Amino acid sequence: MSGNRAFLIVMDSVGIGGAPDADRFFNGDTADTGANTVGHIAMAQPLSLPNLDRLGLGAAIHLASGLRAPGLGSEPQGLWGAATEISTGKDTPSGHWEIAGVPVPWEWHVFPKTVPAFPDKVTARICELAGTDGILANCHASGTQVIEDFGAEHIRTGWPICYTSVDSVLQIAAHEEHFGLDRLIALCRDLAPMLHGMRVGRVIARPFLGEAAGAFRRTPNRRDFAIAPPADTILDIAARAGRVTHAIGKIGDIFSHRGIAHLHKGKSDADLADHLLRLATDAEPGSLVFANFVEFDTNFGHRRDLPGYAAQLEWFDGVAGRLIDRLRPGDLAIFTADHGNDPSWTGTDHTRERVPVLGFGAGARAVGLVGFSDIGASIMKHLGLDPPQHGKSFL
């Protein structure tokens, strides 16, 4: 068995523009054409990312979108390129599944921008599982705004707050103490099979605390119940071959906990970084470490907080540098993303973009424009394992 280890790190929503089909994806009435998460941040304020740029981030942005991002002009010393998605969603499961070798073979079901947004049978099932006479919101909404708007009524009535977005998702917000965290998670878990049967990608539990508008805050105890991938991912292939697999952050939820030996969770990206750096030392020979860092997306992209997103990028650049310093000979680390979420863009939803492919451990090489699935195929080649159904190694 090869002793080579692989670290696949998804910087959630860190897109670099240039998706050729961005005109088919929208924030409100505005097409995503021209969105560029990292590029627009760099244009708006100074951005210091020495480790990622040394691997080839600036070069990848230019390759993907034609933009010369200010401050990101290092000569690449790592593996670098840009990946284009073929799945028809700009959401978390679509991006991660395709990276792992399984492009989404169907059109996701999304709920209409109407009030109510959910069909009567879904509402009735939620009420049945929650033991309530109704639900609140029942619309497209921002996750932070919806608890401001309905949190007090939720505490008074006990009705769950149910909302959606342009993604294929049904989210349920409820108070951890008044409604109960375990009760909320059980509600979402038991509702999920019905929604998955409708080709809705995820049911998400969104707990919060606070006693009045202005004081409500979401907690880190989110849980995603995602539909299972329809074919073997790189996690399945590695596990079946006897390799140890480690999932950091929400990777377990995204892949329905399939093919995962060890799950490492935390209350923040800082906690997840601690897991990643520890595993750089402790992970077994031949193992696969698959990580997602979500706060770029949840805390800054959706909230269109450009300075906050910039600060998170700079913090993560330091994590990447520390990881690289801990890797062993024969290790491969690939940094990528699952979609964009340009904080300079209109609206609050993801943006359709290409994503960076930045690697350490494969020498200095330009891999050009590749597919998302080529990332997973390359990880499998490095580990000496069979490739997934889709993708071609660029190693």
XYZ file of C-alpha atoms in Angstrom:
395
model
C 0.000 0.000 0.000
C 1.237 3.471 -0.826
C 2.136 5.495 2.247
C 1.286 8.737 0.467
C -1.298 10.827 2.281
C -3.751 13.254 0.673
C -5.281 16.396 2.179
C -8.212 17.868 0.236
C -9.251 21.228 1.659
C -12.382 23.038 0.453
C -12.436 26.764 1.162
C -16.205 27.066 1.041
C -17.285 29.691 -1.545
C -13.767 30.970 -2.409
C -14.471 31.375 -6.115
C -12.244 33.084 -8.683
C -14.737 34.125 -11.379
C -14.971 33.174 -15.001
C -17.620 30.439 -14.990
C -18.616 30.101 -18.660
C -22.277 29.518 -17.771
C -22.598 32.247 -15.130
C -25.291 33.930 -17.222
C -27.630 31.021 -16.356
C -27.398 31.651 -12.604
C -28.874 34.586 -10.741
C -29.013 36.646 -7.574
C -32.489 38.076 -7.816
C -32.783 39.400 -11.361
C -29.014 39.852 -11.761
C -27.035 37.172 -13.580
C -23.805 35.995 -11.951
C -21.817 37.030 -15.034
C -18.703 38.825 -13.820
C -18.863 37.664 -10.201
C -15.395 37.017 -8.785
C -15.143 36.412 -5.053
C -11.385 36.681 -4.452
C -10.746 39.019 -7.371
C -13.271 41.610 -6.272
C -12.067 41.497 -2.673
C -8.503 42.115 -3.872
C -9.695 45.027 -6.004
C -11.574 46.584 -3.100
C -8.825 46.472 -0.457
C -5.254 45.243 0.055
C -5.157 41.481 0.480
C -2.119 39.626 1.830
C -2.194 35.903 0.971
C 1.492 34.961 0.635
C 1.088 31.207 1.064
C -1.851 30.664 -1.279
C -0.446 33.114 -3.806
C 2.927 31.365 -3.693
C 1.141 28.188 -4.723
C -0.506 30.052 -7.617
C -3.701 31.802 -6.481
C -3.126 34.997 -8.463
C -2.217 33.026 -11.566
C -5.354 30.892 -11.131
C -7.557 33.993 -10.900
C -6.091 35.316 -14.131
C -6.521 31.949 -15.839
C -10.137 31.636 -14.684
C -11.364 35.154 -15.330
C -8.695 37.232 -17.040
C -8.357 39.473 -13.979
C -4.960 40.487 -12.631
C -5.874 40.653 -8.960
C -3.971 43.408 -7.130
C -1.413 42.049 -4.676
C -1.672 38.491 -5.984
C 1.071 38.278 -8.580
C 3.599 35.756 -7.269
C 5.327 33.357 -9.631
C 3.637 30.014 -8.853
C 5.765 27.550 -6.917
C 3.072 24.893 -6.541
C 0.511 23.061 -8.622
C -2.036 25.556 -9.881
C -5.067 25.794 -12.126
C -8.775 26.547 -12.125
C -11.721 24.150 -12.089
C -15.067 24.456 -13.871
C -18.229 22.776 -12.602
C -20.649 20.883 -14.848
C -23.374 20.154 -12.262
C -26.327 22.491 -12.622
C -26.334 23.776 -9.049
C -24.128 26.382 -7.391
C -24.592 24.795 -3.991
C -22.563 22.882 -1.429
C -23.580 19.290 -2.282
C -23.192 19.826 -6.029
C -19.715 21.252 -5.669
C -18.437 18.723 -3.143
C -19.931 15.686 -4.862
C -18.409 16.691 -8.190
C -15.017 17.342 -6.593
C -15.315 13.828 -5.144
C -15.994 12.335 -8.598
C -19.802 12.363 -8.750
C -21.365 15.183 -10.814
C -25.019 15.594 -9.905
C -27.021 13.586 -12.469
C -30.362 15.308 -11.896
C -31.919 18.733 -11.609
C -32.334 19.690 -7.960
C -35.821 20.624 -6.809
C -35.977 24.238 -5.648
C -38.940 25.918 -4.015
C -40.672 28.870 -5.718
C -40.276 32.455 -4.559
C -43.840 32.569 -3.333
C -45.507 32.812 0.052
C -46.084 30.076 0.977
C -42.979 28.510 -0.604
C -43.616 24.922 0.497
C -46.355 22.621 -0.776
C -49.103 21.698 1.660
C -47.849 18.110 2.024
C -44.452 19.333 3.224
C -45.987 21.788 5.681
C -48.295 19.089 7.008
C -45.383 16.701 7.522
C -43.393 19.332 9.421
C -46.375 20.030 11.670
C -46.891 16.311 12.255
C -43.252 15.768 13.232
C -43.017 18.948 15.323
C -46.383 18.457 17.028
C -47.491 21.976 16.106
C -50.502 23.490 14.384
C -48.444 25.478 11.909
C -45.089 26.819 10.782
C -43.654 30.321 10.501
C -42.071 32.159 7.539
C -42.652 29.572 4.748
C -40.720 31.708 2.282
C -37.340 32.527 0.767
C -35.319 34.320 3.425
C -31.914 35.214 4.814
C -31.078 32.920 7.718
C -30.143 35.749 10.051
C -33.012 38.045 9.062
C -35.649 35.339 9.389
C -34.920 34.780 13.078
C -35.065 38.532 13.641
C -38.448 38.663 11.929
C -39.995 35.528 13.446
C -37.933 34.667 16.544
C -40.263 36.281 19.067
C -43.356 34.698 17.505
C -41.548 31.349 17.467
C -40.904 31.594 21.215
C -44.526 32.568 21.832
C -46.178 29.911 19.633
C -43.600 27.132 19.517
C -43.988 26.922 15.729
C -40.767 26.179 13.813
C -39.383 28.813 11.419
C -39.137 27.234 7.957
C -37.466 28.903 4.992
C -35.519 28.260 1.810
C -33.288 29.982 -0.765
C -32.341 29.628 -4.417
C -30.495 26.464 -3.368
C -32.229 23.098 -3.110
C -32.771 23.287 0.629
C -35.339 23.486 3.414
C -34.012 25.100 6.585
C -35.694 25.012 9.975
C -34.715 27.491 12.666
C -35.742 26.908 16.256
C -34.674 28.083 19.699
C -32.285 25.699 21.415
C -33.978 26.112 24.804
C -37.625 27.014 24.127
C -38.030 24.476 21.306
C -35.115 22.193 22.171
C -31.983 21.348 20.222
C -32.555 17.586 20.228
C -36.145 18.113 19.138
C -35.053 20.340 16.240
C -32.428 17.864 15.040
C -34.909 14.972 15.255
C -37.460 17.022 13.284
C -34.989 17.680 10.465
C -33.675 14.111 10.469
C -37.167 12.623 10.227
C -38.308 15.131 7.591
C -35.269 14.537 5.368
C -36.377 11.285 3.654
C -39.503 12.967 2.285
C -37.512 15.919 0.949
C -34.797 13.707 -0.502
C -37.509 11.828 -2.374
C -38.421 15.164 -3.966
C -34.750 15.706 -4.984
C -34.290 18.444 -2.405
C -30.607 18.357 -1.539
C -30.604 19.216 2.155
C -32.710 19.717 5.241
C -30.777 21.933 7.656
C -31.346 22.435 11.376
C -30.563 26.055 12.325
C -30.678 26.461 16.121
C -30.491 29.884 17.746
C -30.523 31.547 21.159
C -31.639 34.906 22.550
C -34.867 36.244 23.978
C -35.797 39.173 21.733
C -35.178 40.717 18.326
C -31.746 42.278 18.243
C -30.377 39.615 20.585
C -31.124 36.473 18.573
C -27.990 34.667 17.349
C -27.450 31.395 15.556
C -25.383 28.811 17.401
C -22.690 26.479 16.015
C -24.968 23.428 16.446
C -26.183 23.401 12.862
C -26.868 19.970 11.358
C -27.249 19.168 7.652
C -29.191 16.140 6.450
C -28.102 15.724 2.837
C -29.274 13.322 0.183
C -26.738 10.544 -0.380
C -24.519 10.705 -3.492
C -25.848 8.398 -6.241
C -22.448 6.778 -6.928
C -19.187 6.035 -5.143
C -17.181 9.086 -4.143
C -13.475 9.193 -3.394
C -14.372 8.577 0.258
C -16.194 5.352 -0.632
C -13.332 4.194 -2.840
C -10.687 4.921 -0.217
C -12.666 3.266 2.598
C -13.344 0.157 0.521
C -9.616 -0.109 -0.204
C -8.893 -0.162 3.524
C -7.611 3.390 3.777
C -8.371 5.537 6.806
C -10.592 8.507 5.944
C -10.916 11.669 8.028
C -13.727 14.206 7.503
C -13.314 17.699 8.956
C -16.257 20.059 9.410
C -19.440 19.462 7.452
C -17.914 16.883 5.082
C -19.693 14.157 7.043
C -23.078 15.792 6.560
C -22.474 16.526 2.860
C -21.677 12.879 2.102
C -24.304 11.365 4.437
C -21.430 10.027 6.566
C -20.620 7.440 3.905
C -17.048 6.241 3.519
C -15.889 8.151 6.611
C -13.939 6.501 9.429
C -13.315 9.542 11.618
C -15.349 12.748 11.892
C -13.774 15.901 13.332
C -16.200 18.718 14.180
C -15.868 22.087 15.873
C -17.727 25.230 16.798
C -15.681 27.415 14.440
C -13.241 27.300 11.561
C -10.500 27.883 14.130
C -11.457 24.572 15.754
C -11.396 22.883 12.338
C -7.970 24.339 11.629
C -6.719 22.747 14.844
C -8.007 19.361 13.610
C -6.377 19.827 10.207
C -3.000 20.777 11.663
C -3.122 17.911 14.153
C -3.895 15.438 11.386
C -0.930 16.720 9.386
C 1.088 15.136 12.169
C -1.141 12.239 13.191
C -2.963 10.989 10.080
C -2.066 7.442 9.093
C 0.091 6.515 6.071
C -2.073 6.239 2.966
C -4.969 8.139 4.550
C -7.333 10.697 3.043
C -8.180 13.882 4.956
C -11.125 15.816 3.475
C -11.911 19.194 5.075
C -14.433 21.985 4.618
C -13.969 25.479 6.025
C -17.439 26.992 5.975
C -17.162 30.435 7.563
C -16.068 32.182 4.348
C -19.553 31.345 3.085
C -21.819 31.494 6.120
C -20.319 34.407 8.016
C -19.136 36.674 5.209
C -20.286 35.677 1.714
C -24.023 35.447 2.330
C -23.865 38.545 4.518
C -21.962 40.455 1.796
C -19.307 41.376 4.350
C -16.311 42.118 2.145
C -13.875 43.252 4.890
C -14.824 40.233 6.998
C -14.291 37.887 4.052
C -10.881 39.472 3.405
C -9.858 38.980 7.033
C -10.984 35.348 6.921
C -8.909 34.759 3.779
C -5.837 36.227 5.439
C -6.390 34.119 8.559
C -6.775 30.971 6.476
C -3.643 31.781 4.501
C -1.776 31.431 7.763
C -3.417 28.053 8.378
C -2.372 26.919 4.904
C 1.212 27.944 5.599
C 1.300 26.034 8.875
C -0.196 22.962 7.208
C 2.412 23.026 4.440
C 5.167 23.261 7.038
C 3.899 20.080 8.731
C 3.450 17.894 5.663
C 5.717 14.897 5.123
C 7.533 13.831 1.962
C 4.993 12.030 -0.217
C 2.021 14.072 1.049
C -0.238 16.023 -1.308
C -2.411 18.956 -0.230
C -4.937 20.488 -2.618
C -6.802 23.689 -1.752
C -9.974 24.355 -3.738
C -13.573 25.569 -3.387
C -17.099 24.385 -4.153
C -18.657 27.567 -5.650
C -18.411 31.327 -5.233
C -20.118 33.817 -2.922
C -18.879 37.221 -4.029
C -19.349 39.630 -1.087
C -19.353 42.576 -3.514
C -22.278 41.135 -5.480
C -25.960 41.940 -5.291
C -28.283 39.672 -3.313
C -27.328 37.135 -0.644
C -26.909 33.893 -2.592
C -23.942 31.948 -3.969
C -22.356 33.065 -7.224
C -21.509 30.734 -10.118
C -17.722 30.815 -10.509
C -14.698 28.751 -11.330
C -12.634 27.738 -8.307
C -8.902 27.610 -7.585
C -6.922 24.383 -7.664
C -3.754 24.921 -5.625
C -1.484 22.053 -4.693
C 1.580 21.418 -2.545
C 3.545 18.200 -2.884
C 3.404 17.765 -6.670
C 6.074 20.270 -7.647
C 5.586 23.498 -9.565
C 3.228 22.784 -12.422
C 0.390 24.489 -14.272
C -2.554 22.125 -14.810
C -4.682 24.659 -16.700
C -8.476 24.620 -16.809
C -9.710 21.348 -15.343
C -13.016 19.905 -14.183
C -14.149 19.607 -10.580
C -14.049 15.805 -10.887
C -10.427 15.944 -12.030
C -9.551 16.985 -8.478
C -10.934 13.772 -7.005
C -9.341 11.680 -9.760
C -5.976 13.255 -8.971
C -6.358 12.573 -5.251
C -7.058 8.913 -6.028
C -4.021 8.654 -8.309
C -1.813 10.111 -5.604
C -3.126 7.514 -3.152
C -2.625 4.708 -5.670
C -6.355 3.910 -5.779
C -8.938 3.353 -8.497
C -10.318 6.574 -9.973
C -13.932 7.646 -9.443
C -16.410 7.219 -12.277
C -15.802 10.772 -13.503
C -12.663 12.851 -13.840
C -9.142 12.563 -15.169
C -6.025 12.995 -13.048
C -3.890 16.041 -13.733
C -0.928 14.501 -11.863
